[in-house]
Amino acid sequence: MILLRRLLGDVLRRQRQRQGRTLREVSSSARVSLGYLSEVERGQKEASSELLASICEALDVRMSELMREVSDELALAELAQSAASDTVPAPMRRPVLNPVSVTSVTGRPEERVTIKAPTEAVDVVAA
């Protein structure tokens, strides 16, 4: 089973180590106990969104960048897991985008896009 908290902790640790910073420095800057930050990095504790925001601020990393890296790691882990179990997920369709021209409140034409949710799973291909 893939644990999100473990992947998140791995990414946080790599971010900190890339900067050459210690747990003590980051925990002090994020105003979180050293022990708790260590447990988050080891995937033993689930970090709240507020705690993640504080850690990201201390690391000077956007939360969206952190989550993107976690998402990439998760996708790779899922692919590895499905390859190991020889199961292939059902194919999914991409959402259908329907551009529609509408008039805004200001009277200027705007283009909006309607996204229809897929009814099946979508294949994800790692590049």
Short mmCIF file of N, CA and C in Angstrom, two decimals:
data_model
loop_
_atom_site.label_atom_id
_atom_site.label_comp_id
_atom_site.label_asym_id
_atom_site.label_seq_id
_atom_site.Cartn_x
_atom_site.Cartn_y
_atom_site.Cartn_z
N MET A 1 0.84 -1.17 0.00
CA MET A 1 0.00 0.00 0.00
C MET A 1 0.90 1.25 0.00
N ILE A 2 0.52 2.21 -0.81
CA ILE A 2 1.27 3.46 -0.90
C ILE A 2 0.72 4.43 0.14
N LEU A 3 1.59 4.94 0.99
CA LEU A 3 1.17 5.90 2.01
C LEU A 3 1.56 7.30 1.58
N LEU A 4 0.57 8.16 1.45
CA LEU A 4 0.79 9.54 1.05
C LEU A 4 1.70 10.26 2.04
N ARG A 5 1.51 10.01 3.34
CA ARG A 5 2.31 10.70 4.34
C ARG A 5 3.79 10.33 4.21
N ARG A 6 4.08 9.12 3.77
CA ARG A 6 5.46 8.70 3.59
C ARG A 6 6.10 9.41 2.39
N LEU A 7 5.35 9.49 1.29
CA LEU A 7 5.84 10.20 0.10
C LEU A 7 6.05 11.67 0.41
N LEU A 8 5.10 12.27 1.12
CA LEU A 8 5.20 13.68 1.49
C LEU A 8 6.44 13.91 2.35
N GLY A 9 6.66 13.04 3.32
CA GLY A 9 7.83 13.16 4.19
C GLY A 9 9.14 13.05 3.41
N ASP A 10 9.18 12.12 2.45
CA ASP A 10 10.38 11.95 1.62
C ASP A 10 10.68 13.23 0.83
N VAL A 11 9.63 13.82 0.27
CA VAL A 11 9.81 15.04 -0.53
C VAL A 11 10.25 16.20 0.37
N LEU A 12 9.65 16.32 1.55
CA LEU A 12 10.05 17.38 2.48
C LEU A 12 11.52 17.22 2.88
N ARG A 13 11.94 16.00 3.17
CA ARG A 13 13.32 15.76 3.57
C ARG A 13 14.28 16.13 2.42
N ARG A 14 13.93 15.72 1.20
CA ARG A 14 14.79 16.06 0.06
C ARG A 14 14.90 17.57 -0.13
N GLN A 15 13.78 18.28 0.01
CA GLN A 15 13.79 19.74 -0.12
C GLN A 15 14.73 20.35 0.91
N ARG A 16 14.62 19.89 2.15
CA ARG A 16 15.46 20.42 3.23
C ARG A 16 16.93 20.10 2.97
N GLN A 17 17.22 18.88 2.56
CA GLN A 17 18.60 18.48 2.33
C GLN A 17 19.21 19.19 1.12
N ARG A 18 18.39 19.47 0.09
CA ARG A 18 18.89 20.23 -1.08
C ARG A 18 19.40 21.60 -0.65
N GLN A 19 18.78 22.15 0.38
CA GLN A 19 19.16 23.47 0.88
C GLN A 19 20.30 23.38 1.89
N GLY A 20 20.70 22.16 2.24
CA GLY A 20 21.77 21.98 3.21
C GLY A 20 21.37 22.42 4.61
N ARG A 21 20.08 22.31 4.93
CA ARG A 21 19.58 22.76 6.23
C ARG A 21 19.34 21.58 7.16
N THR A 22 19.41 21.83 8.44
CA THR A 22 19.18 20.80 9.44
C THR A 22 17.71 20.80 9.86
N LEU A 23 17.30 19.69 10.46
CA LEU A 23 15.95 19.61 11.02
C LEU A 23 15.74 20.72 12.04
N ARG A 24 16.75 20.99 12.84
CA ARG A 24 16.65 22.01 13.88
C ARG A 24 16.37 23.38 13.27
N GLU A 25 17.09 23.73 12.19
CA GLU A 25 16.89 25.03 11.55
C GLU A 25 15.46 25.17 11.01
N VAL A 26 15.01 24.14 10.31
CA VAL A 26 13.68 24.20 9.69
C VAL A 26 12.58 24.17 10.75
N SER A 27 12.75 23.33 11.76
CA SER A 27 11.72 23.25 12.80
C SER A 27 11.60 24.58 13.54
N SER A 28 12.73 25.23 13.78
CA SER A 28 12.71 26.52 14.46
C SER A 28 12.02 27.57 13.59
N SER A 29 12.36 27.60 12.32
CA SER A 29 11.78 28.56 11.40
C SER A 29 10.28 28.32 11.18
N ALA A 30 9.89 27.04 11.16
CA ALA A 30 8.48 26.69 10.95
C ALA A 30 7.67 26.72 12.24
N ARG A 31 8.36 26.92 13.37
CA ARG A 31 7.71 26.92 14.68
C ARG A 31 6.98 25.61 14.96
N VAL A 32 7.69 24.50 14.72
CA VAL A 32 7.17 23.17 15.01
C VAL A 32 8.29 22.41 15.72
N SER A 33 7.92 21.51 16.60
CA SER A 33 8.96 20.81 17.36
C SER A 33 9.83 19.96 16.43
N LEU A 34 11.08 19.85 16.79
CA LEU A 34 12.03 19.08 16.01
C LEU A 34 11.56 17.63 15.89
N GLY A 35 11.09 17.06 16.99
CA GLY A 35 10.63 15.67 16.98
C GLY A 35 9.45 15.47 16.05
N TYR A 36 8.51 16.42 16.06
CA TYR A 36 7.33 16.28 15.20
C TYR A 36 7.72 16.40 13.73
N LEU A 37 8.58 17.36 13.41
CA LEU A 37 9.04 17.51 12.03
C LEU A 37 9.76 16.24 11.57
N SER A 38 10.55 15.67 12.45
CA SER A 38 11.24 14.42 12.13
C SER A 38 10.25 13.31 11.83
N GLU A 39 9.18 13.22 12.63
CA GLU A 39 8.17 12.19 12.40
C GLU A 39 7.42 12.42 11.08
N VAL A 40 7.18 13.68 10.74
CA VAL A 40 6.53 14.00 9.47
C VAL A 40 7.44 13.57 8.32
N GLU A 41 8.72 13.90 8.40
CA GLU A 41 9.67 13.53 7.35
C GLU A 41 9.79 12.01 7.19
N ARG A 42 9.65 11.28 8.28
CA ARG A 42 9.75 9.81 8.22
C ARG A 42 8.42 9.16 7.86
N GLY A 43 7.38 9.97 7.66
CA GLY A 43 6.08 9.44 7.28
C GLY A 43 5.34 8.80 8.43
N GLN A 44 5.71 9.13 9.64
CA GLN A 44 5.05 8.55 10.82
C GLN A 44 3.89 9.40 11.31
N LYS A 45 3.89 10.68 10.95
CA LYS A 45 2.80 11.59 11.34
C LYS A 45 2.21 12.22 10.09
N GLU A 46 0.91 12.43 10.13
CA GLU A 46 0.18 13.08 9.05
C GLU A 46 0.18 14.58 9.34
N ALA A 47 0.74 15.37 8.45
CA ALA A 47 0.83 16.81 8.65
C ALA A 47 -0.46 17.49 8.20
N SER A 48 -0.95 18.43 9.01
CA SER A 48 -2.13 19.21 8.63
C SER A 48 -1.73 20.21 7.53
N SER A 49 -2.72 20.78 6.88
CA SER A 49 -2.43 21.76 5.83
C SER A 49 -1.76 23.00 6.42
N GLU A 50 -2.13 23.36 7.64
CA GLU A 50 -1.50 24.51 8.30
C GLU A 50 -0.03 24.24 8.59
N LEU A 51 0.25 23.03 9.06
CA LEU A 51 1.64 22.66 9.34
C LEU A 51 2.45 22.61 8.05
N LEU A 52 1.87 22.04 6.99
CA LEU A 52 2.57 21.99 5.70
C LEU A 52 2.86 23.40 5.20
N ALA A 53 1.91 24.30 5.34
CA ALA A 53 2.12 25.68 4.91
C ALA A 53 3.27 26.31 5.68
N SER A 54 3.35 26.05 6.97
CA SER A 54 4.42 26.59 7.80
C SER A 54 5.79 26.01 7.40
N ILE A 55 5.81 24.72 7.13
CA ILE A 55 7.07 24.07 6.72
C ILE A 55 7.50 24.58 5.35
N CYS A 56 6.54 24.70 4.44
CA CYS A 56 6.86 25.21 3.09
C CYS A 56 7.41 26.63 3.17
N GLU A 57 6.80 27.45 4.02
CA GLU A 57 7.28 28.82 4.20
C GLU A 57 8.71 28.80 4.75
N ALA A 58 8.96 27.94 5.72
CA ALA A 58 10.30 27.85 6.31
C ALA A 58 11.33 27.38 5.28
N LEU A 59 10.88 26.53 4.34
CA LEU A 59 11.79 26.03 3.29
C LEU A 59 11.81 26.94 2.07
N ASP A 60 10.96 27.97 2.08
CA ASP A 60 10.82 28.88 0.95
C ASP A 60 10.48 28.11 -0.33
N VAL A 61 9.49 27.22 -0.19
CA VAL A 61 9.01 26.39 -1.30
C VAL A 61 7.51 26.56 -1.39
N ARG A 62 7.00 26.75 -2.57
CA ARG A 62 5.55 26.84 -2.74
C ARG A 62 4.92 25.49 -2.45
N MET A 63 3.77 25.52 -1.76
CA MET A 63 3.10 24.28 -1.46
C MET A 63 2.71 23.55 -2.75
N SER A 64 2.35 24.29 -3.78
CA SER A 64 1.98 23.66 -5.05
C SER A 64 3.17 22.91 -5.65
N GLU A 65 4.38 23.45 -5.50
CA GLU A 65 5.57 22.75 -5.99
C GLU A 65 5.80 21.47 -5.19
N LEU A 66 5.64 21.58 -3.88
CA LEU A 66 5.79 20.41 -3.02
C LEU A 66 4.78 19.34 -3.40
N MET A 67 3.52 19.73 -3.56
CA MET A 67 2.47 18.77 -3.89
C MET A 67 2.65 18.18 -5.29
N ARG A 68 3.19 18.98 -6.21
CA ARG A 68 3.45 18.48 -7.56
C ARG A 68 4.50 17.37 -7.51
N GLU A 69 5.54 17.60 -6.71
CA GLU A 69 6.59 16.58 -6.58
C GLU A 69 6.03 15.33 -5.90
N VAL A 70 5.19 15.52 -4.89
CA VAL A 70 4.55 14.38 -4.23
C VAL A 70 3.67 13.63 -5.23
N SER A 71 2.92 14.37 -6.04
CA SER A 71 2.04 13.76 -7.04
C SER A 71 2.84 12.94 -8.04
N ASP A 72 3.98 13.47 -8.49
CA ASP A 72 4.84 12.73 -9.42
C ASP A 72 5.35 11.44 -8.78
N GLU A 73 5.76 11.54 -7.52
CA GLU A 73 6.24 10.36 -6.79
C GLU A 73 5.12 9.32 -6.66
N LEU A 74 3.91 9.80 -6.37
CA LEU A 74 2.77 8.91 -6.22
C LEU A 74 2.46 8.20 -7.53
N ALA A 75 2.48 8.94 -8.63
CA ALA A 75 2.21 8.34 -9.93
C ALA A 75 3.22 7.24 -10.25
N LEU A 76 4.49 7.50 -9.97
CA LEU A 76 5.53 6.49 -10.21
C LEU A 76 5.34 5.28 -9.30
N ALA A 77 4.98 5.52 -8.05
CA ALA A 77 4.76 4.41 -7.12
C ALA A 77 3.56 3.56 -7.55
N GLU A 78 2.52 4.22 -8.03
CA GLU A 78 1.34 3.48 -8.52
C GLU A 78 1.68 2.65 -9.73
N LEU A 79 2.46 3.22 -10.65
CA LEU A 79 2.87 2.47 -11.84
C LEU A 79 3.72 1.27 -11.45
N ALA A 80 4.64 1.48 -10.53
CA ALA A 80 5.49 0.38 -10.08
C ALA A 80 4.66 -0.70 -9.38
N GLN A 81 3.69 -0.26 -8.59
CA GLN A 81 2.84 -1.21 -7.88
C GLN A 81 1.98 -2.02 -8.85
N SER A 82 1.42 -1.35 -9.85
CA SER A 82 0.58 -2.08 -10.82
C SER A 82 1.43 -2.99 -11.69
N ALA A 83 2.67 -2.58 -12.00
CA ALA A 83 3.56 -3.44 -12.79
C ALA A 83 3.94 -4.67 -11.98
N ALA A 84 4.14 -4.50 -10.69
CA ALA A 84 4.52 -5.62 -9.82
C ALA A 84 3.37 -6.61 -9.67
N SER A 85 2.14 -6.12 -9.68
CA SER A 85 1.00 -7.01 -9.52
C SER A 85 0.42 -7.45 -10.86
N ASP A 86 1.02 -6.98 -11.96
CA ASP A 86 0.58 -7.33 -13.32
C ASP A 86 -0.88 -6.98 -13.58
N THR A 87 -1.39 -5.95 -12.92
CA THR A 87 -2.75 -5.50 -13.19
C THR A 87 -2.68 -4.22 -14.00
N VAL A 88 -3.58 -4.10 -14.92
CA VAL A 88 -3.64 -2.92 -15.76
C VAL A 88 -4.93 -2.18 -15.43
N PRO A 89 -4.83 -0.91 -15.03
CA PRO A 89 -6.06 -0.16 -14.72
C PRO A 89 -6.91 0.03 -15.97
N ALA A 90 -8.21 0.12 -15.75
CA ALA A 90 -9.13 0.35 -16.86
C ALA A 90 -8.83 1.68 -17.52
N PRO A 91 -8.92 1.74 -18.85
CA PRO A 91 -8.66 3.01 -19.52
C PRO A 91 -9.70 4.05 -19.15
N MET A 92 -9.25 5.31 -19.12
CA MET A 92 -10.15 6.40 -18.79
C MET A 92 -10.20 7.37 -19.97
N ARG A 93 -11.33 8.02 -20.11
CA ARG A 93 -11.45 9.02 -21.16
C ARG A 93 -11.08 10.38 -20.60
N ARG A 94 -10.55 11.22 -21.46
CA ARG A 94 -10.24 12.59 -21.07
C ARG A 94 -11.53 13.39 -21.04
N PRO A 95 -11.57 14.44 -20.19
CA PRO A 95 -12.76 15.28 -20.17
C PRO A 95 -12.98 15.95 -21.52
N VAL A 96 -14.24 16.17 -21.85
CA VAL A 96 -14.59 16.84 -23.10
C VAL A 96 -14.68 18.33 -22.83
N LEU A 97 -13.94 19.13 -23.60
CA LEU A 97 -13.96 20.58 -23.44
C LEU A 97 -14.85 21.17 -24.52
N ASN A 98 -15.85 21.93 -24.12
CA ASN A 98 -16.76 22.57 -25.05
C ASN A 98 -16.64 24.08 -24.93
N PRO A 99 -15.91 24.75 -25.85
CA PRO A 99 -15.82 26.21 -25.76
C PRO A 99 -17.18 26.85 -26.06
N VAL A 100 -17.54 27.84 -25.28
CA VAL A 100 -18.80 28.54 -25.45
C VAL A 100 -18.51 30.03 -25.38
N SER A 101 -19.05 30.78 -26.34
CA SER A 101 -18.87 32.22 -26.33
C SER A 101 -20.03 32.83 -25.56
N VAL A 102 -19.71 33.66 -24.57
CA VAL A 102 -20.74 34.31 -23.77
C VAL A 102 -20.41 35.80 -23.66
N THR A 103 -21.39 36.58 -23.25
CA THR A 103 -21.17 38.00 -23.04
C THR A 103 -21.05 38.26 -21.56
N SER A 104 -19.99 38.97 -21.16
CA SER A 104 -19.75 39.24 -19.74
C SER A 104 -20.63 40.38 -19.27
N VAL A 105 -20.57 40.66 -17.99
CA VAL A 105 -21.32 41.75 -17.38
C VAL A 105 -20.91 43.08 -18.00
N THR A 106 -19.66 43.20 -18.41
CA THR A 106 -19.17 44.45 -18.99
C THR A 106 -19.60 44.62 -20.44
N GLY A 107 -20.26 43.59 -21.01
CA GLY A 107 -20.71 43.68 -22.39
C GLY A 107 -19.69 43.17 -23.39
N ARG A 108 -18.51 42.79 -22.93
CA ARG A 108 -17.49 42.25 -23.83
C ARG A 108 -17.65 40.74 -23.96
N PRO A 109 -17.43 40.21 -25.16
CA PRO A 109 -17.54 38.75 -25.30
C PRO A 109 -16.38 38.05 -24.60
N GLU A 110 -16.68 36.93 -23.98
CA GLU A 110 -15.68 36.10 -23.33
C GLU A 110 -15.85 34.68 -23.82
N GLU A 111 -14.80 33.91 -23.71
CA GLU A 111 -14.92 32.50 -24.05
C GLU A 111 -14.78 31.69 -22.77
N ARG A 112 -15.72 30.83 -22.53
CA ARG A 112 -15.67 29.95 -21.37
C ARG A 112 -15.57 28.52 -21.86
N VAL A 113 -15.03 27.69 -21.01
CA VAL A 113 -14.89 26.28 -21.36
C VAL A 113 -15.66 25.46 -20.33
N THR A 114 -16.51 24.59 -20.83
CA THR A 114 -17.24 23.68 -19.96
C THR A 114 -16.50 22.35 -19.96
N ILE A 115 -16.25 21.84 -18.77
CA ILE A 115 -15.55 20.56 -18.66
C ILE A 115 -16.55 19.51 -18.20
N LYS A 116 -16.71 18.48 -19.02
CA LYS A 116 -17.58 17.39 -18.65
C LYS A 116 -16.73 16.33 -17.97
N ALA A 117 -17.18 15.86 -16.82
CA ALA A 117 -16.42 14.85 -16.06
C ALA A 117 -16.40 13.55 -16.84
N PRO A 118 -15.26 12.86 -16.83
CA PRO A 118 -15.19 11.57 -17.51
C PRO A 118 -16.02 10.53 -16.77
N THR A 119 -16.56 9.59 -17.52
CA THR A 119 -17.35 8.53 -16.90
C THR A 119 -16.52 7.29 -16.64
N GLU A 120 -15.31 7.27 -17.16
CA GLU A 120 -14.42 6.13 -16.95
C GLU A 120 -13.08 6.63 -16.44
N ALA A 121 -12.21 5.72 -16.09
CA ALA A 121 -10.87 6.05 -15.62
C ALA A 121 -10.02 6.54 -16.77
N VAL A 122 -8.98 7.37 -16.50
CA VAL A 122 -8.08 7.90 -17.51
C VAL A 122 -6.71 7.24 -17.36
N ASP A 123 -6.12 6.81 -18.48
CA ASP A 123 -4.78 6.26 -18.45
C ASP A 123 -3.80 7.38 -18.17
N VAL A 124 -2.88 7.16 -17.25
CA VAL A 124 -1.84 8.12 -16.96
C VAL A 124 -0.52 7.54 -17.45
N VAL A 125 0.15 8.29 -18.32
CA VAL A 125 1.41 7.82 -18.87
C VAL A 125 2.50 8.72 -18.36
N ALA A 126 3.48 8.13 -17.67
CA ALA A 126 4.61 8.91 -17.16
C ALA A 126 5.56 9.20 -18.32
N ALA A 127 5.94 10.46 -18.45
CA ALA A 127 6.85 10.85 -19.54
C ALA A 127 8.28 10.79 -19.09
#
